[in-house]
Amino acid sequence: MTGTPMVSVFPSQRGNGDAHDSGDAHQPVREPRSLPGLQPHVLAQPQGLLQVNTAPFRGSFGGVLSHAIRSAGMGCRVMVSQFLRGGVNQGPDHAVRLCGGLEWMRPALVGSLHGPSNDPEARAAVQELWATSRTRLMAGSMELMVLDELGLAVQYGLIDEAEAVTALEQRSSRTDLILTGPSMPASFVAMADQVTELRHSR
């Protein structure tokens, strides 16, 4: 994660009439001055980065997943949530664990979702995964989180956009976050520290 620099206030230099320089033991030593509005030795809190990786097509997740696996291999606590990718009937209670520190979750669905769904089981499965992901995001228990196709889940009406925006705004400062997928609400992009757009190769 990227932190902000430490702000420190150092004592001002002593004048030429300083007791140490002149040898005059009776001359008072000047007190260090602080800059107005700043307290000495203030360390600013780091803020986790929010990155957006988007593309006009589905299936652009591979590069980000490779980054997540490498991070976990180096000892980071990583969580990957794929909101619309079923097929393994997984759910948050049956996360796949890789490289010691990576949790990979999908909704408890027998197949992937390719559009809006009125199926209550599908909606409940996506909501369950979102609730788990949101809790981890707020708690800061992960150093890196990847939320794949969160924007598309919002577009399909499976996750409330305002609720998602609130969670992103109030996320823990200890967690770097990567959003991936072909649909990215403007509200997500506006919060991003970095936006990467992949294009079809010709």
CSV table of C-alpha atoms in Angstrom, one decimal:
chain,number,residue,atom,x,y,z
A,1,MET,CA,0.0,0.0,0.0
A,2,THR,CA,1.1,3.5,-0.6
A,3,GLY,CA,1.4,5.8,2.4
A,4,THR,CA,1.7,9.6,2.6
A,5,PRO,CA,4.9,11.2,3.8
A,6,MET,CA,5.6,11.8,7.5
A,7,VAL,CA,5.2,15.4,8.5
A,8,SER,CA,7.7,16.4,11.2
A,9,VAL,CA,8.5,19.7,12.7
A,10,PHE,CA,12.2,20.1,13.5
A,11,PRO,CA,13.7,22.7,15.9
A,12,SER,CA,14.8,25.9,14.3
A,13,GLN,CA,18.5,26.5,14.1
A,14,ARG,CA,20.1,28.4,17.0
A,15,GLY,CA,21.4,31.9,16.4
A,16,ASN,CA,25.0,33.1,16.5
A,17,GLY,CA,24.5,34.1,20.1
A,18,ASP,CA,23.5,30.6,21.2
A,19,ALA,CA,24.9,29.5,24.6
A,20,HIS,CA,26.5,26.4,22.9
A,21,ASP,CA,28.2,28.5,20.2
A,22,SER,CA,29.3,31.4,22.4
A,23,GLY,CA,30.2,29.6,25.5
A,24,ASP,CA,27.9,31.9,27.6
A,25,ALA,CA,26.3,29.6,30.1
A,26,HIS,CA,23.8,32.3,31.2
A,27,GLN,CA,22.3,33.0,27.8
A,28,PRO,CA,18.9,31.2,27.4
A,29,VAL,CA,18.5,28.6,24.7
A,30,ARG,CA,15.7,29.3,22.2
A,31,GLU,CA,12.8,26.9,22.2
A,32,PRO,CA,12.0,25.0,19.0
A,33,ARG,CA,9.2,26.6,17.0
A,34,SER,CA,6.3,24.8,15.4
A,35,LEU,CA,4.7,25.7,12.2
A,36,PRO,CA,1.2,27.2,12.6
A,37,GLY,CA,-1.5,24.6,12.6
A,38,LEU,CA,0.8,21.6,12.8
A,39,GLN,CA,1.8,19.4,15.7
A,40,PRO,CA,5.3,18.0,16.0
A,41,HIS,CA,5.9,14.5,14.9
A,42,VAL,CA,2.5,14.0,13.2
A,43,LEU,CA,2.4,10.8,11.1
A,44,ALA,CA,-0.3,10.9,8.5
A,45,GLN,CA,-2.4,7.7,8.1
A,46,PRO,CA,-1.9,5.7,4.9
A,47,GLN,CA,-4.9,5.3,2.5
A,48,GLY,CA,-5.3,2.2,0.5
A,49,LEU,CA,-5.4,2.6,-3.2
A,50,LEU,CA,-8.6,2.1,-5.2
A,51,GLN,CA,-7.8,0.9,-8.8
A,52,VAL,CA,-10.3,0.3,-11.5
A,53,ASN,CA,-9.5,-2.1,-14.3
A,54,THR,CA,-12.2,-2.1,-17.0
A,55,ALA,CA,-12.7,-3.4,-20.5
A,56,PRO,CA,-15.5,-3.5,-23.1
A,57,PHE,CA,-15.7,-7.3,-22.8
A,58,ARG,CA,-15.9,-9.9,-20.0
A,59,GLY,CA,-12.9,-12.1,-19.3
A,60,SER,CA,-10.3,-9.4,-18.5
A,61,PHE,CA,-9.8,-10.7,-15.0
A,62,GLY,CA,-6.7,-12.9,-15.6
A,63,GLY,CA,-4.0,-10.2,-15.2
A,64,VAL,CA,-5.5,-9.0,-12.0
A,65,LEU,CA,-5.8,-12.5,-10.6
A,66,SER,CA,-2.1,-13.1,-11.4
A,67,HIS,CA,-1.2,-10.0,-9.4
A,68,ALA,CA,-3.4,-11.2,-6.5
A,69,ILE,CA,-1.7,-14.6,-6.5
A,70,ARG,CA,1.8,-13.0,-6.6
A,71,SER,CA,0.8,-10.8,-3.7
A,72,ALA,CA,-0.5,-13.7,-1.6
A,73,GLY,CA,2.7,-15.6,-2.4
A,74,MET,CA,4.7,-12.8,-0.9
A,75,GLY,CA,2.8,-13.0,2.3
A,76,CYS,CA,-0.1,-10.5,1.8
A,77,ARG,CA,-3.6,-11.4,2.9
A,78,VAL,CA,-5.7,-11.3,-0.3
A,79,MET,CA,-9.4,-11.8,-1.0
A,80,VAL,CA,-10.9,-12.2,-4.5
A,81,SER,CA,-14.7,-12.0,-5.0
A,82,GLN,CA,-16.2,-12.9,-8.4
A,83,PHE,CA,-19.8,-11.8,-8.0
A,84,LEU,CA,-21.3,-13.2,-11.2
A,85,ARG,CA,-19.2,-16.3,-11.8
A,86,GLY,CA,-20.8,-19.5,-10.6
A,87,GLY,CA,-20.3,-23.0,-11.7
A,88,VAL,CA,-18.7,-24.5,-8.6
A,89,ASN,CA,-21.5,-23.9,-6.2
A,90,GLN,CA,-19.1,-22.3,-3.8
A,91,GLY,CA,-20.4,-19.5,-1.6
A,92,PRO,CA,-18.5,-17.6,1.1
A,93,ASP,CA,-18.5,-20.6,3.4
A,94,HIS,CA,-16.5,-22.7,0.9
A,95,ALA,CA,-13.8,-20.3,-0.2
A,96,VAL,CA,-10.9,-21.7,-2.1
A,97,ARG,CA,-7.6,-20.9,-0.4
A,98,LEU,CA,-4.4,-20.5,-2.5
A,99,CYS,CA,-0.8,-19.6,-1.7
A,100,GLY,CA,-1.6,-19.6,2.0
A,101,GLY,CA,-3.0,-16.1,2.1
A,102,LEU,CA,-5.5,-15.9,-0.7
A,103,GLU,CA,-9.3,-16.5,-0.3
A,104,TRP,CA,-11.2,-16.9,-3.6
A,105,MET,CA,-14.9,-16.7,-3.4
A,106,ARG,CA,-17.8,-17.1,-5.9
A,107,PRO,CA,-21.6,-17.1,-5.3
A,108,ALA,CA,-23.3,-20.4,-4.5
A,109,LEU,CA,-24.6,-20.8,-8.0
A,110,VAL,CA,-24.4,-23.7,-10.4
A,111,GLY,CA,-23.8,-21.4,-13.3
A,112,SER,CA,-22.6,-17.8,-14.2
A,113,LEU,CA,-25.0,-14.9,-14.5
A,114,HIS,CA,-25.1,-13.2,-17.9
A,115,GLY,CA,-27.8,-10.6,-17.3
A,116,PRO,CA,-30.4,-9.3,-14.9
A,117,SER,CA,-32.1,-12.1,-12.9
A,118,ASN,CA,-35.3,-12.3,-11.0
A,119,ASP,CA,-34.4,-15.7,-9.6
A,120,PRO,CA,-34.5,-15.2,-5.8
A,121,GLU,CA,-31.8,-17.9,-5.3
A,122,ALA,CA,-29.4,-16.1,-7.6
A,123,ARG,CA,-30.1,-12.7,-6.0
A,124,ALA,CA,-29.6,-14.2,-2.5
A,125,ALA,CA,-26.3,-15.9,-3.6
A,126,VAL,CA,-24.9,-12.6,-4.9
A,127,GLN,CA,-26.1,-10.6,-1.9
A,128,GLU,CA,-24.5,-13.2,0.4
A,129,LEU,CA,-21.1,-12.8,-1.3
A,130,TRP,CA,-21.5,-9.0,-1.3
A,131,ALA,CA,-22.3,-9.0,2.5
A,132,THR,CA,-19.1,-11.0,3.2
A,133,SER,CA,-17.0,-8.9,0.9
A,134,ARG,CA,-18.3,-5.6,2.4
A,135,THR,CA,-17.6,-6.8,5.9
A,136,ARG,CA,-14.0,-7.6,5.0
A,137,LEU,CA,-13.6,-4.3,3.2
A,138,MET,CA,-14.8,-2.3,6.2
A,139,ALA,CA,-12.8,-4.4,8.7
A,140,GLY,CA,-9.4,-4.0,6.9
A,141,SER,CA,-8.6,-7.6,7.6
A,142,MET,CA,-7.2,-8.0,4.0
A,143,GLU,CA,-4.2,-6.1,2.5
A,144,LEU,CA,-5.6,-6.5,-1.0
A,145,MET,CA,-9.1,-7.1,-2.2
A,146,VAL,CA,-10.3,-7.8,-5.8
A,147,LEU,CA,-14.0,-7.3,-6.5
A,148,ASP,CA,-14.7,-8.7,-9.9
A,149,GLU,CA,-17.8,-7.5,-11.8
A,150,LEU,CA,-19.1,-5.6,-8.9
A,151,GLY,CA,-20.1,-2.9,-11.4
A,152,LEU,CA,-21.9,-5.4,-13.6
A,153,ALA,CA,-23.8,-6.8,-10.6
A,154,VAL,CA,-24.9,-3.2,-9.9
A,155,GLN,CA,-26.0,-2.8,-13.5
A,156,TYR,CA,-28.0,-6.1,-13.3
A,157,GLY,CA,-29.8,-4.8,-10.3
A,158,LEU,CA,-28.3,-7.4,-7.9
A,159,ILE,CA,-26.4,-5.0,-5.7
A,160,ASP,CA,-27.6,-1.5,-4.8
A,161,GLU,CA,-25.2,1.2,-6.2
A,162,ALA,CA,-25.6,3.7,-3.4
A,163,GLU,CA,-24.9,0.9,-0.8
A,164,ALA,CA,-21.8,-0.1,-2.8
A,165,VAL,CA,-20.6,3.5,-3.1
A,166,THR,CA,-20.9,3.9,0.7
A,167,ALA,CA,-18.9,0.8,1.3
A,168,LEU,CA,-16.2,2.0,-1.0
A,169,GLU,CA,-16.1,5.4,0.6
A,170,GLN,CA,-15.9,4.0,4.1
A,171,ARG,CA,-13.5,1.1,3.3
A,172,SER,CA,-10.5,0.5,5.6
A,173,SER,CA,-7.4,2.6,4.9
A,174,ARG,CA,-5.4,-0.6,5.3
A,175,THR,CA,-6.8,-2.3,2.2
A,176,ASP,CA,-5.8,-1.8,-1.4
A,177,LEU,CA,-8.8,-2.4,-3.6
A,178,ILE,CA,-9.1,-3.4,-7.3
A,179,LEU,CA,-12.4,-3.3,-9.2
A,180,THR,CA,-12.6,-5.2,-12.4
A,181,GLY,CA,-15.2,-5.8,-15.1
A,182,PRO,CA,-16.7,-4.5,-18.3
A,183,SER,CA,-19.3,-2.2,-16.6
A,184,MET,CA,-18.1,0.4,-14.2
A,185,PRO,CA,-20.5,3.1,-12.8
A,186,ALA,CA,-19.2,6.6,-13.0
A,187,SER,CA,-19.5,6.8,-9.2
A,188,PHE,CA,-16.9,4.1,-8.9
A,189,VAL,CA,-14.6,5.7,-11.4
A,190,ALA,CA,-14.8,9.1,-9.6
A,191,MET,CA,-13.3,7.6,-6.5
A,192,ALA,CA,-10.5,5.7,-8.2
A,193,ASP,CA,-6.8,6.6,-7.7
A,194,GLN,CA,-6.0,4.8,-11.0
A,195,VAL,CA,-8.2,3.7,-14.0
A,196,THR,CA,-6.9,1.2,-16.5
A,197,GLU,CA,-8.9,0.5,-19.7
A,198,LEU,CA,-8.1,-2.6,-21.7
A,199,ARG,CA,-9.0,-2.7,-25.4
A,200,HIS,CA,-9.4,-5.4,-28.0
A,201,SER,CA,-6.1,-6.1,-29.8
A,202,ARG,CA,-6.3,-5.7,-33.6
